CSV table of C-alpha atoms in Angstrom, one decimal:
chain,number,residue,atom,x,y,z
A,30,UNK,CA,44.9,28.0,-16.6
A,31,UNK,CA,41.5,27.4,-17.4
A,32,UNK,CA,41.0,25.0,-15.0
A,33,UNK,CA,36.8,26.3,-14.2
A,34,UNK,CA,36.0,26.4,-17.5
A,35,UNK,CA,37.5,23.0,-18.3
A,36,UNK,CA,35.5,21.2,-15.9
A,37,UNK,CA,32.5,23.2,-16.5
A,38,UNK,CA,33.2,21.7,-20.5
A,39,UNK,CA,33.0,18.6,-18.9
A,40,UNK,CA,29.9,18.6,-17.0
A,41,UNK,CA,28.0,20.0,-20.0
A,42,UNK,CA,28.8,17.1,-21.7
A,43,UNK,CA,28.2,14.8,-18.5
A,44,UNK,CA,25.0,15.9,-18.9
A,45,UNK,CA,24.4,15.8,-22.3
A,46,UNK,CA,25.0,11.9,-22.4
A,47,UNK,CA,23.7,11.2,-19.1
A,48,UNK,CA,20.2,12.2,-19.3
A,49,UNK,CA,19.2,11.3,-15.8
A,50,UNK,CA,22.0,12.2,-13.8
A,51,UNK,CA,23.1,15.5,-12.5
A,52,UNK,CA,26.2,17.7,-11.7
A,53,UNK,CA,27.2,18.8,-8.0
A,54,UNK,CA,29.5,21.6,-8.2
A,55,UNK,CA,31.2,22.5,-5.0
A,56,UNK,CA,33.6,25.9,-4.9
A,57,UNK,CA,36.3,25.6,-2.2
A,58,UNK,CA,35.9,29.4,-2.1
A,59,UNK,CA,32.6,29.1,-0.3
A,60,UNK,CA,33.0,25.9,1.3
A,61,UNK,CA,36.4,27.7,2.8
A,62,UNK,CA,34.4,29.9,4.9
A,63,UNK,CA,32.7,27.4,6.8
A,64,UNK,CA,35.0,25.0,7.4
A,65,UNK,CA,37.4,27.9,8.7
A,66,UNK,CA,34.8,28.1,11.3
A,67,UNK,CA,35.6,25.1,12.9
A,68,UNK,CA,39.6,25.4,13.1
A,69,UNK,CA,40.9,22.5,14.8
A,70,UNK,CA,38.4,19.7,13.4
A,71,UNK,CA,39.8,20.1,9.9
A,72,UNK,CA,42.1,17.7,10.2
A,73,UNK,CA,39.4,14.7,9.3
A,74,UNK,CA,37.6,16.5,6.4
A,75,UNK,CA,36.0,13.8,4.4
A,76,UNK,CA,34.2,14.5,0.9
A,77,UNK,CA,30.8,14.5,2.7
A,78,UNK,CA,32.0,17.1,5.6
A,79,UNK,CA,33.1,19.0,2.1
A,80,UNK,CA,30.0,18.8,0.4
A,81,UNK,CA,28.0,19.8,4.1
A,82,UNK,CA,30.1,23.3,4.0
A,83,UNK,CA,29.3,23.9,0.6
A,84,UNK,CA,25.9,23.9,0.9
A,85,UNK,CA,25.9,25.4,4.2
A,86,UNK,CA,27.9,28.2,2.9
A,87,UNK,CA,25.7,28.9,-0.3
A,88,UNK,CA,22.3,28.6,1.6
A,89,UNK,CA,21.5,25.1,-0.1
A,90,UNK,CA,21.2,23.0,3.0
A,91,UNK,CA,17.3,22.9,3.1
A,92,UNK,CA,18.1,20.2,0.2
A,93,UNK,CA,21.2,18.8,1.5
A,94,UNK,CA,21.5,14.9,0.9
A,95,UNK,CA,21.8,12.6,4.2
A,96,UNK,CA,25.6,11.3,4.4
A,97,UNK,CA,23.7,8.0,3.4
A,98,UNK,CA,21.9,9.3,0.6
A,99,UNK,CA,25.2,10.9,-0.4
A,100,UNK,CA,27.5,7.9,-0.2
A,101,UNK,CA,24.6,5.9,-2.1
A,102,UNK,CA,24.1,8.3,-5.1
A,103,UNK,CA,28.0,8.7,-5.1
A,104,UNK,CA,29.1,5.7,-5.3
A,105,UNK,CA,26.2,4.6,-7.9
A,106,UNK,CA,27.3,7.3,-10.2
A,107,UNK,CA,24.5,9.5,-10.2
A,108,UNK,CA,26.1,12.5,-10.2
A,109,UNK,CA,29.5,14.1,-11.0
A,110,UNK,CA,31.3,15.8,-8.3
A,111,UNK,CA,33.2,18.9,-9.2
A,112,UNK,CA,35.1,20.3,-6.0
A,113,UNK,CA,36.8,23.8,-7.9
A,114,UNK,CA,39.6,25.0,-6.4
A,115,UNK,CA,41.1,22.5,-4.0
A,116,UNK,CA,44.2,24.6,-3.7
A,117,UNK,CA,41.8,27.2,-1.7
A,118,UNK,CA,41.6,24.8,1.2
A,119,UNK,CA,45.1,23.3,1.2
A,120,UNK,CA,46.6,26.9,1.5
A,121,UNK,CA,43.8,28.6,3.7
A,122,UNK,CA,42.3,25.9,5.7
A,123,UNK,CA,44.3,25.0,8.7
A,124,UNK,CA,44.9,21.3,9.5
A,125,UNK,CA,43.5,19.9,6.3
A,126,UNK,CA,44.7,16.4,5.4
A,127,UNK,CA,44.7,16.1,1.3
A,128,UNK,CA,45.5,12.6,1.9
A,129,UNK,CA,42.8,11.2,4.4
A,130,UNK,CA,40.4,13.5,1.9
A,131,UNK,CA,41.5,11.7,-1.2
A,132,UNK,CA,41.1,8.5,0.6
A,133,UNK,CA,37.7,9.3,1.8
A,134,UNK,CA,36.6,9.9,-1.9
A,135,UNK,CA,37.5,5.9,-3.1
A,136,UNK,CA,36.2,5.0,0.6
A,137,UNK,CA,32.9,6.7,-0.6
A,138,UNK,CA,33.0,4.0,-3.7
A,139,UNK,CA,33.8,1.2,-2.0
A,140,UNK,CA,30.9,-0.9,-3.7
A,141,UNK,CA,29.4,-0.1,-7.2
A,142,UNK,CA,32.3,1.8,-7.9
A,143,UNK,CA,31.3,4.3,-10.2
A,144,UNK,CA,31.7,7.2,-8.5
A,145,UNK,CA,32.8,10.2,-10.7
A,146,UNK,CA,34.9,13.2,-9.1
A,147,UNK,CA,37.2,16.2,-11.2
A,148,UNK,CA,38.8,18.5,-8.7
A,149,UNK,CA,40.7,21.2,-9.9
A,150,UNK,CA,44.0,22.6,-8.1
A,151,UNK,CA,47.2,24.7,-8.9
A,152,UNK,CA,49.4,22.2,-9.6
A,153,UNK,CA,52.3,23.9,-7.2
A,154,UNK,CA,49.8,22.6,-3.8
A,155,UNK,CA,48.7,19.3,-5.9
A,156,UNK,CA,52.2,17.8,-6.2
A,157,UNK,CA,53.6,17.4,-3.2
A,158,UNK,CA,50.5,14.9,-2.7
A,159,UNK,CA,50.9,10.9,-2.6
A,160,UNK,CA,48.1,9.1,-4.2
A,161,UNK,CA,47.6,6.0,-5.7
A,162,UNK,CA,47.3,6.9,-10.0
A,163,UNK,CA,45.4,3.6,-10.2
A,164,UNK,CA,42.9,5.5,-7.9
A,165,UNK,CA,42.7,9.0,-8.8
A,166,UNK,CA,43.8,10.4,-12.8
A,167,UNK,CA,45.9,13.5,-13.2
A,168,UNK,CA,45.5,15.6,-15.7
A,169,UNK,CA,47.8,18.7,-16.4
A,170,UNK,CA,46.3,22.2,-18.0
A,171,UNK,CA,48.7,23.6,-20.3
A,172,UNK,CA,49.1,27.4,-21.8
A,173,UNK,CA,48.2,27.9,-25.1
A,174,UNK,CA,50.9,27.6,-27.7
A,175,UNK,CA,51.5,30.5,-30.2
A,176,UNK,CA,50.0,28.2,-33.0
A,177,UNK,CA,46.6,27.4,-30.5
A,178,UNK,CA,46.8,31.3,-29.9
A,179,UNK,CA,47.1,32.0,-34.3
A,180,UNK,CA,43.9,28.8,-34.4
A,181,UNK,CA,42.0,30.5,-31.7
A,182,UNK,CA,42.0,34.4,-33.4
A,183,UNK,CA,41.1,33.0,-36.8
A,184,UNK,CA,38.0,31.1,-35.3
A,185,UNK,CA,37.2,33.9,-33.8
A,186,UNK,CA,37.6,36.4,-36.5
A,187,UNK,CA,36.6,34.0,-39.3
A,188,UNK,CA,40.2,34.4,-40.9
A,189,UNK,CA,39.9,38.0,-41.1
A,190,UNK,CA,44.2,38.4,-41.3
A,191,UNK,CA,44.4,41.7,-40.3
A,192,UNK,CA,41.9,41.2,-37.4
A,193,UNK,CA,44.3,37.8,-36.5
A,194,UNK,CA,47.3,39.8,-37.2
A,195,UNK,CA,46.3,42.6,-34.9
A,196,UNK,CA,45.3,40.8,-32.0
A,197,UNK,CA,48.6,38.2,-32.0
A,198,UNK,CA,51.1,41.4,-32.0
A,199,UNK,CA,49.0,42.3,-28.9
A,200,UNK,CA,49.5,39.2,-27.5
A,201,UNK,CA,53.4,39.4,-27.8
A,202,UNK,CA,53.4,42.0,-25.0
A,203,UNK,CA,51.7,39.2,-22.7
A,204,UNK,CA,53.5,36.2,-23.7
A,205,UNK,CA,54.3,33.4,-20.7
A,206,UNK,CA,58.2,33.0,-20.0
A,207,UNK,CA,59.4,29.9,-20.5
A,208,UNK,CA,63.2,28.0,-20.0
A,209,UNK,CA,63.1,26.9,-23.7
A,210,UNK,CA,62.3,29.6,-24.9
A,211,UNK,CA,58.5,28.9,-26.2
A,212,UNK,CA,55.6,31.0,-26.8
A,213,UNK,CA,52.8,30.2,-24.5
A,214,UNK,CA,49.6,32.6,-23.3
A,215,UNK,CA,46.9,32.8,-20.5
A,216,UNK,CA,44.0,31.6,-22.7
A,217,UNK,CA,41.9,34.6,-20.9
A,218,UNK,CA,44.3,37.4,-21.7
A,219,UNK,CA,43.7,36.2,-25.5
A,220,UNK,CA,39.9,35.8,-24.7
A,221,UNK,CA,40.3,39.5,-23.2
A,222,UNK,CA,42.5,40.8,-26.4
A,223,UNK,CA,39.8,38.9,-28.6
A,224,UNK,CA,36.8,41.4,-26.8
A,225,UNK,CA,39.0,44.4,-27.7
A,226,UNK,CA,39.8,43.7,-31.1
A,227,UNK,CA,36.0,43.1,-31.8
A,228,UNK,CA,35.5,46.3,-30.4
A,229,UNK,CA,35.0,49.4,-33.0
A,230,UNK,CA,37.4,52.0,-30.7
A,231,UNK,CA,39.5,49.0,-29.9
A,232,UNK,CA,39.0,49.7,-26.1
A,233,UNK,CA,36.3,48.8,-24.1
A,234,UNK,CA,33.4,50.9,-24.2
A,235,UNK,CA,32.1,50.2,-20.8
A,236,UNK,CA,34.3,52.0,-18.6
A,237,UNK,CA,31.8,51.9,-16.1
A,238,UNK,CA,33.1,48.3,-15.4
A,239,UNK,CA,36.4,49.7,-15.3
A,240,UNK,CA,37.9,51.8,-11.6
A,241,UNK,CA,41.5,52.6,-11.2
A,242,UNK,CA,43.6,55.1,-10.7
A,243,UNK,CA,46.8,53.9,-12.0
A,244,UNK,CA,45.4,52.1,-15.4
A,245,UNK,CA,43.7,53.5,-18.2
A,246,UNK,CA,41.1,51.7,-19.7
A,247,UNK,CA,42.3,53.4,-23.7
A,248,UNK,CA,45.9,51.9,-22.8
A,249,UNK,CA,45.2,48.4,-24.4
A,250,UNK,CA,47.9,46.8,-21.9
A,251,UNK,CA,46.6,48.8,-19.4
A,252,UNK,CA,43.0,47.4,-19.9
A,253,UNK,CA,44.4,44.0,-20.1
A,254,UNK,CA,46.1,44.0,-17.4
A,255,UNK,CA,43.5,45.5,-15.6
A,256,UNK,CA,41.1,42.4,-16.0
A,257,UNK,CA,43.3,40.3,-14.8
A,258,UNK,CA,43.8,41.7,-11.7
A,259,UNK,CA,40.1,41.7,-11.6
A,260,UNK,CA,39.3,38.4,-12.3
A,261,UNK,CA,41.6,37.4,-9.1
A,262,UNK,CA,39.7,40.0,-7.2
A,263,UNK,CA,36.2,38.7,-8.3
A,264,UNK,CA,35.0,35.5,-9.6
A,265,UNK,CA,31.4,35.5,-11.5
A,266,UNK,CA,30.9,38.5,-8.4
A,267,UNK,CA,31.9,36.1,-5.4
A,268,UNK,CA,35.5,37.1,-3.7
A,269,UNK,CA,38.8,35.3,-4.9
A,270,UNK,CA,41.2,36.9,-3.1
A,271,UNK,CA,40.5,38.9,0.4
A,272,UNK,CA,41.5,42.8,0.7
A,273,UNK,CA,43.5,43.1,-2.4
A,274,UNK,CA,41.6,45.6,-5.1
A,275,UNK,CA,43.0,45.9,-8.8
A,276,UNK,CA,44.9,49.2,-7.6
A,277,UNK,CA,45.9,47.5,-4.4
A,278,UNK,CA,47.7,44.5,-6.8
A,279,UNK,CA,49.5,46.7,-9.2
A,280,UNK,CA,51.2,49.1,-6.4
A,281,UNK,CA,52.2,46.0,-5.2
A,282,UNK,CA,53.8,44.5,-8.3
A,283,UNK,CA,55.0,48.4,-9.0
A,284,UNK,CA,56.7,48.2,-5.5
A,285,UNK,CA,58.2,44.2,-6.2
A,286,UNK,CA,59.1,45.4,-9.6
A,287,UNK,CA,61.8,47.9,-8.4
């Protein structure tokens, strides 16, 4: 739950208060496809063999650092580290060891000891995980509550109430089950409600953006649900999930359903 943008947050204000440093940001989605490459070796994936597939798999390795270079600049704190999406390679990669790869990271900082590093992962492959929390800090993204979801419309819609009102009975249709009974929400299916209440026709007027065969872009659930689908089919136009198009998901959630 907004795990990408959260550690994007962060890096902008990395950056804002450390002028001379700079931010790395590694997506296990790429790095995934090379390291699937080399099957059986994955069980001694260190942060630097991590970084080397990232940049391999994006085209950056004309300026790839040296492992020296790397472990120098790491552990000196001269740049922060984001590996988004660890869960990608626990679940997909065969062989991976989270354990020797945590360990590698405080190897890697061994000296100064300022190295900075935010991974983000799905907390259902990130638990089962031993590490030291001297070592490495866990921090847990939670849903927004139904007062964050009332705070959030209002900002947007400069306390316009019917505008507020409108948008948080849309958001009842999409609340979050929970075992006590609480009112949580995906904070993007309110930033997707948000784009169609500041709509005039209250549904998106770019349809062009929009192909299905079983979801109407005027049904406002329908929309919402369809960008949702989407965003697990596409990610900023790179591939999340393999084979599985928005029409693909919902006649398989039809079919589970029943």
């Amino acid at each position: 739950i907004g795990k990408t943008t959260f550690s994007q947050f962060i890096a902008n204000e990395f950056v804002s208060i450390n002028e001379y440093s700079y931010v790395l940001f590694l997506d296990s989605i790429e790095a995934k496809q090379e390291l699937l490459k080399k099957e059986n070796r994955n069980d001694n994936i260190n942060i630097y063999k991590f970084y080397l597939a990232s940049q391999i798999s994006t085209g950056d390795n004309y300026q790839t650092l040296s492992e020296v270079l790397f472990r120098l600049n790491m552990d000196a704190g001269n740049f922060l580290l984001i590996i988004d999406g660890l869960d990608e390679i626990i679940s997909k990669v065969p062989h991976f060891d989270v354990d020797s790869f945590l360990k590698s990271i405080t190897s890697y900082s061994s000296e100064i000891g300022n190295t900075k590093v935010i991974i983000t992962c799905r907390s259902y492959f990130w638990e089962p995980t031993k590490y030291k929390t001297e070592e490495i800090k866990t921090v847990d993204l939670l849903p927004f509550s139904l007062n964050q979801a009332t705070s959030f419309f209002k900002k947007c819609f400069e306390n316009e109430i019917r505008k507020v009102e409108k948008a948080l009975k849309i958001t009842e249709e999409f609340r979050l089950p929970d075992e006590i009974g609480a009112q949580n929400f995906h904070p993007y299916v309110l930033d997707v409600i948000k784009a169609i209440i500041e709509s005039e026709s209250e549904v998106m007027s770019y349809t062009s953006a929009f192909s299905s065969n079983l979801l109407s872009a005027r049904v406002k659930s329908d929309y919402i649900i369809y960008r949702i689908c989407y965003r697990e089919k596409y990610y900023k136009d790179r591939t999340r999930i393999l084979d599985l198009e928005v029409d693909e998901q919902i006649r398989f959630f039809s079919y589970w359903s029943i």
